[in-house]
Coordinates of C-alpha atoms in Angstrom, one line a residue:
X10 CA 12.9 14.1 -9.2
X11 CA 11.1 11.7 -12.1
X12 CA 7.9 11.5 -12.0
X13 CA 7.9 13.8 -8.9
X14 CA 6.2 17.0 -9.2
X15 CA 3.6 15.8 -12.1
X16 CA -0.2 15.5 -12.0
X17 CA -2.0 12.2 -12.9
X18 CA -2.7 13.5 -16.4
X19 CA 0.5 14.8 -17.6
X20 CA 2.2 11.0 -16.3
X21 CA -0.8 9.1 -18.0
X22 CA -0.6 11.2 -21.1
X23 CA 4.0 10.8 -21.1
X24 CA 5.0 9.7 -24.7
X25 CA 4.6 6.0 -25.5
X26 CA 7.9 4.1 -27.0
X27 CA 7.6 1.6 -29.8
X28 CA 11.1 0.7 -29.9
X29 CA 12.0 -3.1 -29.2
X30 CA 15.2 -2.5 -28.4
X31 CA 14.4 0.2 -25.1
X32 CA 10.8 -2.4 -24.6
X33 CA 13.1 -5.5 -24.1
X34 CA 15.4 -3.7 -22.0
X35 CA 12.7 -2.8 -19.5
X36 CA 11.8 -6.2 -19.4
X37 CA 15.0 -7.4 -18.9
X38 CA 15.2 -4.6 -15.6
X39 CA 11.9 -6.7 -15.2
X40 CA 13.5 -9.8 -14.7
X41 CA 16.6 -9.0 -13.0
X42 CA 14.3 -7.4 -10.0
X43 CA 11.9 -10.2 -9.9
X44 CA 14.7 -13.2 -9.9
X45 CA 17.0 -10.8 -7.6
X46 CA 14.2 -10.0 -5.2
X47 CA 14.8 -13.2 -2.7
X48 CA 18.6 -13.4 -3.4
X49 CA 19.9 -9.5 -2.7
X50 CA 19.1 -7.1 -0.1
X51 CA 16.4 -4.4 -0.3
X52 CA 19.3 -1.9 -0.7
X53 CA 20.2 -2.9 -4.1
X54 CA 16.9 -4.0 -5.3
X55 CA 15.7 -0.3 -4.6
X56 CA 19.0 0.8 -6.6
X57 CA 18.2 -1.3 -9.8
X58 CA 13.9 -0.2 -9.1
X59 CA 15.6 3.4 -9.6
X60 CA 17.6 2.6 -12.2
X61 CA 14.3 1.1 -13.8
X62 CA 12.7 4.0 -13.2
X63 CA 15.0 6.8 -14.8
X64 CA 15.4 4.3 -17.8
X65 CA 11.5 4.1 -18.3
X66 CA 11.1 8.8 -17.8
X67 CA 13.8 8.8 -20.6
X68 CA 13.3 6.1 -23.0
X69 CA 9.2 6.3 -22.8
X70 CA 6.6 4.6 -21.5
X71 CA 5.6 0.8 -22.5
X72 CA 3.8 -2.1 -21.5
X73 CA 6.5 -2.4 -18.9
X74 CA 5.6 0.8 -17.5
X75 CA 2.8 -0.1 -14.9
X76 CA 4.7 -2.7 -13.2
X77 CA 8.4 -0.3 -13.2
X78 CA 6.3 2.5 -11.4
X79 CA 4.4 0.3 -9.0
X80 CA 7.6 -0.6 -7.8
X81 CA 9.3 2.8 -8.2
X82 CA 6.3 3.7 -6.3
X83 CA 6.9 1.4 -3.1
X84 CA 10.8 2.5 -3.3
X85 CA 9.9 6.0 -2.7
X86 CA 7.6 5.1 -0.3
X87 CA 9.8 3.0 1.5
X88 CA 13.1 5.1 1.7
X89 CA 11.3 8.9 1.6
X90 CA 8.7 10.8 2.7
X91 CA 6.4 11.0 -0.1
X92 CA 3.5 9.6 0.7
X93 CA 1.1 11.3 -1.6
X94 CA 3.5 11.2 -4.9
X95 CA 4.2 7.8 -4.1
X96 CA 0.0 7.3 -4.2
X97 CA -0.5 8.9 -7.3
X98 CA 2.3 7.4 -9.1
X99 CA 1.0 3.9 -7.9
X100 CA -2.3 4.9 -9.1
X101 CA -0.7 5.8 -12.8
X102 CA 0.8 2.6 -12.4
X103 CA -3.0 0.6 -12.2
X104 CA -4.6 3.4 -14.5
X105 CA -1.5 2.4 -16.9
X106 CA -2.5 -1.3 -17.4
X107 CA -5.6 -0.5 -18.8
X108 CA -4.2 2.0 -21.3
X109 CA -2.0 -0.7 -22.7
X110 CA -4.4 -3.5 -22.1
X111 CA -1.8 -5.2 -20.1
X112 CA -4.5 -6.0 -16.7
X113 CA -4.0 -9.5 -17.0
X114 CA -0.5 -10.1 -17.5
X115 CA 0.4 -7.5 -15.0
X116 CA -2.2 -6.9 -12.5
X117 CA -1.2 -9.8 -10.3
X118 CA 2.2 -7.4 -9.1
X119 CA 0.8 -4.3 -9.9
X120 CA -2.2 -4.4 -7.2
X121 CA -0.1 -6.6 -4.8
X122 CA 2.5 -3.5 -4.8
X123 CA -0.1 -1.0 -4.6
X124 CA -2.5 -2.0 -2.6
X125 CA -0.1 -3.4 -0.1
X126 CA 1.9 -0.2 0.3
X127 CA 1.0 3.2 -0.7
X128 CA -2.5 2.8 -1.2
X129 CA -3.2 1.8 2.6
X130 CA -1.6 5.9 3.3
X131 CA -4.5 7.1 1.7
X132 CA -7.4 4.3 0.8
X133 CA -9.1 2.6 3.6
X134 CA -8.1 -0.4 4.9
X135 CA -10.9 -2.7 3.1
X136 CA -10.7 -1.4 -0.1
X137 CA -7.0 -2.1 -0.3
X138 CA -8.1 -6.0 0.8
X139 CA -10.8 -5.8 -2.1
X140 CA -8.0 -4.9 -4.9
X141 CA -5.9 -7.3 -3.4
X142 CA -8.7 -10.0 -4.2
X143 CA -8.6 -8.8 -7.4
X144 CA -4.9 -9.6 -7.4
X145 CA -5.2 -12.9 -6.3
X146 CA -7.7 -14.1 -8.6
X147 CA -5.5 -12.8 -11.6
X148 CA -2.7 -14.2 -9.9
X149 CA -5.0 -17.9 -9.7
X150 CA -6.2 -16.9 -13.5
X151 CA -2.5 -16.7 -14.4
X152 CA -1.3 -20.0 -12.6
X153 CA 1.1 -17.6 -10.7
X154 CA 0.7 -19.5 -6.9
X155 CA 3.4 -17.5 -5.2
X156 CA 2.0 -13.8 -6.3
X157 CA -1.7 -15.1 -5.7
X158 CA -0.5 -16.6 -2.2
X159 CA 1.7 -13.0 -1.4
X160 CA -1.8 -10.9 -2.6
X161 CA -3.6 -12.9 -0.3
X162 CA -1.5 -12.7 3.0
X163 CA -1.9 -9.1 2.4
X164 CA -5.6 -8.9 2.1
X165 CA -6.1 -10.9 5.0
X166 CA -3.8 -8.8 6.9
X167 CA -5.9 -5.6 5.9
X168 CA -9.1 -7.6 6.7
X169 CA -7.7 -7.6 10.3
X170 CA -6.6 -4.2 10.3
X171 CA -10.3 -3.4 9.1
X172 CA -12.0 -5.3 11.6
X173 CA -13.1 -7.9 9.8
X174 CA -15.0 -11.2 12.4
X175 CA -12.1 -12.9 14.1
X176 CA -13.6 -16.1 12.5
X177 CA -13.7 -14.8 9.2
X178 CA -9.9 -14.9 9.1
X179 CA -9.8 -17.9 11.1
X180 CA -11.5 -19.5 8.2
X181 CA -9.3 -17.9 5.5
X182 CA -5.8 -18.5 7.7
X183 CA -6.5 -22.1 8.1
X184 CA -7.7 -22.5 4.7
X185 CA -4.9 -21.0 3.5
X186 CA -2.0 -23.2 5.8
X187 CA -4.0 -26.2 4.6
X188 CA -3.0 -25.6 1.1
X189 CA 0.4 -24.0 2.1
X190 CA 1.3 -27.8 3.7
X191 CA 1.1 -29.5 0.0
X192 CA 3.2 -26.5 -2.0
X193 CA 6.7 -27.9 -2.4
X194 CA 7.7 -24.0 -1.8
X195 CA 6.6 -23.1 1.6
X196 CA 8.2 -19.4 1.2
X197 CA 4.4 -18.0 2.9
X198 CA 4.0 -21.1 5.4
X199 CA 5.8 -19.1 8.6
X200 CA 4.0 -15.5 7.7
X201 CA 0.0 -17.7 7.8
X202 CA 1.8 -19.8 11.1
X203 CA 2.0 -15.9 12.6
X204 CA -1.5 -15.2 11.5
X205 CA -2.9 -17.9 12.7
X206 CA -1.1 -17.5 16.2
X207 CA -2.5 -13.7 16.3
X208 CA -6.1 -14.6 15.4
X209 CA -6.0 -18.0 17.7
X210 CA -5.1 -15.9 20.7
X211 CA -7.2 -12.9 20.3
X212 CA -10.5 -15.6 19.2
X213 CA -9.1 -16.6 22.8
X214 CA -8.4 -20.6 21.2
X215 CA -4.8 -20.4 23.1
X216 CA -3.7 -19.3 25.9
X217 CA -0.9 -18.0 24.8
X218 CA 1.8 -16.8 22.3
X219 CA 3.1 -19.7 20.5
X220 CA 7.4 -20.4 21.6
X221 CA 7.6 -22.1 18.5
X222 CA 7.0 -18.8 17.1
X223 CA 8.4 -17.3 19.5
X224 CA 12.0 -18.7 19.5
X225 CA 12.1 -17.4 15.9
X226 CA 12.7 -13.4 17.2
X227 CA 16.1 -14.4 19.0
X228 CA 19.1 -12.5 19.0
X229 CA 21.0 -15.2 17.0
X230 CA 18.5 -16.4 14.8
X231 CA 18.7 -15.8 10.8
X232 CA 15.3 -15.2 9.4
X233 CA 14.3 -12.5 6.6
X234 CA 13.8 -9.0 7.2
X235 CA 10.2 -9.3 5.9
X236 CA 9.5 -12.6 8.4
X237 CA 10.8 -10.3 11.1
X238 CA 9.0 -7.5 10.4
X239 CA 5.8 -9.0 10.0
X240 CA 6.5 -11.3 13.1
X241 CA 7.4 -8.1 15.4
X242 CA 3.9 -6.1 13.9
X243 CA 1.6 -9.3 14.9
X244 CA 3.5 -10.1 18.3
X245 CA 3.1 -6.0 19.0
X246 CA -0.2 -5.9 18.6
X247 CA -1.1 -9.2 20.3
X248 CA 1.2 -8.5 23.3
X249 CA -0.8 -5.1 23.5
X250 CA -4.3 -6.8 23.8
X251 CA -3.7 -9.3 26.0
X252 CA -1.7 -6.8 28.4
X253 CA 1.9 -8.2 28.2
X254 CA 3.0 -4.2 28.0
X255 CA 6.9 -5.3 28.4
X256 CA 6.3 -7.3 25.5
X257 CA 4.8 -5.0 23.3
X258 CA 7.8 -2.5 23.5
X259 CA 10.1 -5.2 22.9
X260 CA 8.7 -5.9 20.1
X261 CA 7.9 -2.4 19.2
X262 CA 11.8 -1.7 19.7
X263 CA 12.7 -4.5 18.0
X264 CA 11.1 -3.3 14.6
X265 CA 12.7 0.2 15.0
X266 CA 16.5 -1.1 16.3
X267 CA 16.1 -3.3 13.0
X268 CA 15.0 -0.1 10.7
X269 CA 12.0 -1.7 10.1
X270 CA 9.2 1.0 10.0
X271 CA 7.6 1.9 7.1
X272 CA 3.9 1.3 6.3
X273 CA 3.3 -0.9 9.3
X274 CA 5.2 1.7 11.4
X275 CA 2.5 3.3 11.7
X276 CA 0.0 1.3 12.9
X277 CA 3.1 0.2 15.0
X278 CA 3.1 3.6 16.3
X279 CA -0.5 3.5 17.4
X280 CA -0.2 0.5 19.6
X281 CA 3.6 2.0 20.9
X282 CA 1.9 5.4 22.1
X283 CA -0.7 3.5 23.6
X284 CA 1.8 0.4 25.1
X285 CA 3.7 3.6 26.3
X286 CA 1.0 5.1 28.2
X287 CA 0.8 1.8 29.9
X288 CA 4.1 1.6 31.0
X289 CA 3.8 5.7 32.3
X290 CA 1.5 4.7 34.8
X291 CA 3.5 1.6 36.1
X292 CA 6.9 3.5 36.0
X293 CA 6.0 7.6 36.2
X294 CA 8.8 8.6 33.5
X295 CA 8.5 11.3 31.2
X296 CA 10.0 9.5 28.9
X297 CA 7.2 7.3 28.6
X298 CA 5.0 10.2 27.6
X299 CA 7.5 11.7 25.2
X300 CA 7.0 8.2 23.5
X301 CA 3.6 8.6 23.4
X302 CA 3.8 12.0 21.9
X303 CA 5.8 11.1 19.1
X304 CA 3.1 8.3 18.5
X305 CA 0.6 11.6 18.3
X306 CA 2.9 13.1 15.6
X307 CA 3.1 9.8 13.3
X308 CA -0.6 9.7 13.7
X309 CA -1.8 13.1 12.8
X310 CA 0.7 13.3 9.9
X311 CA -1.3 9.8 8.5
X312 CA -4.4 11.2 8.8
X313 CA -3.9 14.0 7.2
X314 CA -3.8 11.8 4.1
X315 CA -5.9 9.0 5.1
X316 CA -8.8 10.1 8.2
X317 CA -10.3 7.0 7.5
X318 CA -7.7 4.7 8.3
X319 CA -6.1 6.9 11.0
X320 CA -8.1 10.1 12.6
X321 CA -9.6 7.6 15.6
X322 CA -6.3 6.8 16.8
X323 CA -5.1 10.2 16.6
X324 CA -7.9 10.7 18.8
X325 CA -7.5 7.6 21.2
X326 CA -3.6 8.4 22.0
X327 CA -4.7 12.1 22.5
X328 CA -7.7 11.0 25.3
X329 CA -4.8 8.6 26.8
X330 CA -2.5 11.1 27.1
X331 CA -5.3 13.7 29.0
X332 CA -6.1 11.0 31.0
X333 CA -2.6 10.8 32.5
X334 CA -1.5 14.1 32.6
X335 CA -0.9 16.1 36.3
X336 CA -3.9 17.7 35.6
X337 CA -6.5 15.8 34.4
X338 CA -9.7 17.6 32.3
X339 CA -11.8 14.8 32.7
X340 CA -14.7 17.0 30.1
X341 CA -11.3 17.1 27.6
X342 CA -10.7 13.4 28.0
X343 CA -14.1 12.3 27.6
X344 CA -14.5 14.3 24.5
X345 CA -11.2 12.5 23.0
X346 CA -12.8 9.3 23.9
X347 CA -16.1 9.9 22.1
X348 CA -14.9 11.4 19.4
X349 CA -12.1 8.2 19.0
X350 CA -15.1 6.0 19.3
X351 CA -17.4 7.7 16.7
X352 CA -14.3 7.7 14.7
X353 CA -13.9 4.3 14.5
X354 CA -17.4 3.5 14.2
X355 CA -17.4 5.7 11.1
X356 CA -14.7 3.6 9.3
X357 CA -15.9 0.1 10.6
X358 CA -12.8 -0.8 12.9
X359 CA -14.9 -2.4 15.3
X360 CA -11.9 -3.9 17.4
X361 CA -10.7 -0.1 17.4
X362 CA -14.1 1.5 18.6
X363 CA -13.8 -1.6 21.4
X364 CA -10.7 -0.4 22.6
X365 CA -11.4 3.0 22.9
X366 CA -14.6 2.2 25.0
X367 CA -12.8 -0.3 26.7
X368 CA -9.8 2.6 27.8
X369 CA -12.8 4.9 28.2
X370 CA -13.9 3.0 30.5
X371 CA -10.8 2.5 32.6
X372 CA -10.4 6.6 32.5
X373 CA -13.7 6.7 33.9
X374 CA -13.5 4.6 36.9
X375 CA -10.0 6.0 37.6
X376 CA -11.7 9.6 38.4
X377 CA -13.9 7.5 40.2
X378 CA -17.2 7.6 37.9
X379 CA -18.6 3.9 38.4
X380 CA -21.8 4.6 36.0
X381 CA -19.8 5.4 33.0
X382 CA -17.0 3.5 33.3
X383 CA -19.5 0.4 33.7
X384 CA -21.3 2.0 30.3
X385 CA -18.4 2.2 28.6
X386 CA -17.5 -1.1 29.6
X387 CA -20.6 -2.8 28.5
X388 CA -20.1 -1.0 25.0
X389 CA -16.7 -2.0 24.5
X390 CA -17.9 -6.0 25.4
X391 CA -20.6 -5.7 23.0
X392 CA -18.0 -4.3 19.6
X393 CA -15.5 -7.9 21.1
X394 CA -18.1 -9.7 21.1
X395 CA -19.1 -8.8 17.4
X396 CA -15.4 -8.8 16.8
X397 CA -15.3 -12.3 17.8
X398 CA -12.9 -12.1 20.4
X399 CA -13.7 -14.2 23.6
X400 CA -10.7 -13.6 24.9
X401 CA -11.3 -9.7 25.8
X402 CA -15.4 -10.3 26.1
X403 CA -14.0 -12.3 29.5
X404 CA -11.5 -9.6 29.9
X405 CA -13.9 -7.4 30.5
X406 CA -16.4 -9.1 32.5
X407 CA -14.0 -9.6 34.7
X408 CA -13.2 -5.9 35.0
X409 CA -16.9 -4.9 35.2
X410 CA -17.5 -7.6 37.9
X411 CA -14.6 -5.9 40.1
X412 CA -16.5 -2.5 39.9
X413 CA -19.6 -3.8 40.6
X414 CA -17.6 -5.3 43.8
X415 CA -16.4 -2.2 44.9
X416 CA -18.9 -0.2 44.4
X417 CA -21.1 -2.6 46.7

């Protein structure tokens, strides 16, 4: 219950310690989580975070403080279900380094925990990439390669989930593998390779998923839980757009078999309801649409805290599931498409306002309206084409051309 339960001002305002003895024992709980962090397993770290944590409620806050609750912070987050405590406390944690004018010596963690974890419940996706900017250049400032080279996979990863120009990230991804190549610590080399492979194939520069990569996910294979997560959340996603569905709940599977979910979870969710909606209308089971209804759930209960990040998918996975059900009410549907496109529009996800057009469209020329389904075509070609993405841009001329050829 520390720290639970408290509003922002009573946690800011908790008594400051001035004993060395209790300030060098948080920094030695400091140490021993940042040395054990690659050696032990998540399990324990979280079990010493803790211990951290009830240390620093009785002993008093001190210039340890913002870093012990930032991580306290992503332990809660990561293990319950407090999303919003989790938030504020983070959010203590940043206020915190200002109060003991500590921003520069602990920023670099403090915004990479943050703004990596808790924040992107509630903040939008691209101001959680602008603070972790902010903790990359402290990180650089600092001479601390590894955190500035962690903040940085991060922001680009929320660039993407923003919708930032496919060539944007191409730009930052190779940038960023050029200068991976001459560290002699190449701990962040695989998670850019990944990147790089997702963004390649959706620019539409491949034809397909790297094996190289690939041959990484097997059954045998020892690789981090953090490599595998991220691995399974690109190779989701990708799968999705390019139409592998199989692939898409392996990988989807994959992530949950190996207790995975957290953060990413949910945008996990999002592209599992929708993979599972897919394979409904290959294979007819319920149990597809159960799926898909659980995806609902994850979504709503996001949004509630963040509709900026996650109201247009709620909507999108509702208009799929109308679309497919015994009885369709093609007005309902419709609605849930529009309002999933304005949605996205709204919060700049312009890959995201694409693919609701884009399943729009497909609705549409399933009930056997050719004029919309060929206008909500042409929209969703003109958001991938701003996206970047020649790869779906030819996708979908190719599905317009085949209604204009049965239409003729």
């Amino acid at each position: 219950s520390m720290y639970i339960g408290f509003s922002t001002s009573e946690l800011l305002g908790m008594e400051e310690s001035k004993n060395p003895i209790h300030i060098a024992i948080m920094n030695f709980y400091r140490e021993l989580i940042f040395v054990s962090f690659k050696v032990i397993t998540k399990q324990l770290i979280y079990y010493y975070i803790c211990r951290w944590a009830q240390y620093n409620s009785t002993n008093g806050f001190c210039r340890h403080t913002p870093e012990c609750l930032a991580s306290f912070a992503c332990a809660l987050n990561d293990w319950f279900d407090f999303s919003r405590e989790s938030y504020k406390i983070g959010k203590v944690a940043v206020d915190l380094m200002k109060k003991y004018d500590v921003v520069s010596d602990c920023a670099p963690f403090v915004y990479l925990a943050v703004y990596s974890s808790v924040a992107l419940l509630v903040e939008p996706y691209q101001s959680c990439a602008d603070m972790l900017q902010r903790g990359y250049e402290f990180s650089m400032s600092k001479g601390d390669t590894d955190l500035a080279s962690r903040n940085l996979v991060l922001m680009v990863q929320n660039l993407y989930f923003g919708g930032t120009k496919l060539s944007v990230l191409k730009k930052n991804i190779s940038s960023r593998i050029n200068l991976e190549t001459q560290r002699s610590h190449q701990i962040l080399l695989p998670f850019w390779l990944i990147f790089e492979d997702t963004v390649f194939t959706l620019i539409g520069d491949q034809e397909m998923l790297s094996p190289n990569i690939e041959a990484d996910l097997t059954e045998g294979g020892t690789v981090s839980s953090d490599y595998l997560d991220f691995l399974c959340h690109q190779r989701m996603q990708s799968s999705y757009w390019l139409g592998h569905y199989d692939r898409a709940k392996y990988y989807a599977e994959r992530k949950i078999r190996q207790g995975l979910l957290k953060f990413k979870s949910i945008v996990s969710e999002f592209y599992f309801g929708l993979t599972a909606i897919k394979i409904f209308q290959r294979k007819g089971k319920k149990v597809w649409i159960n799926r898909t209804e659980k995806s609902i759930a994850s979504m709503k209960k996001a949004a509630e805290n963040s509709e900026w990040n996650f109201q247009n998918k709620v909507y999108l996975l509702e208009a799929e599931l109308s679309s497919v059900s015994k009885h369709i009410d093609n007005d309902e549907a419709l609605e849930k498409y529009n309002k999933a496109i304005e949605a996205a529009k709204r919060s700049k996800f312009i890959h995201e306002e694409g693919l609701a057009c884009e399943l729009a469209g497909f609705h549409c020329n399933r009930v056997g309206d050719k004029t919309n389904a060929l206008n909500f075509l042409s929209r969703a070609k003109e958001c991938y084409n701003e996206w970047g993405s020649r790869m779906k841009v030819k996708f979908i001329d190719n599905e317009i051309q085949q209604i204009n050829n049965t239409a003729s």
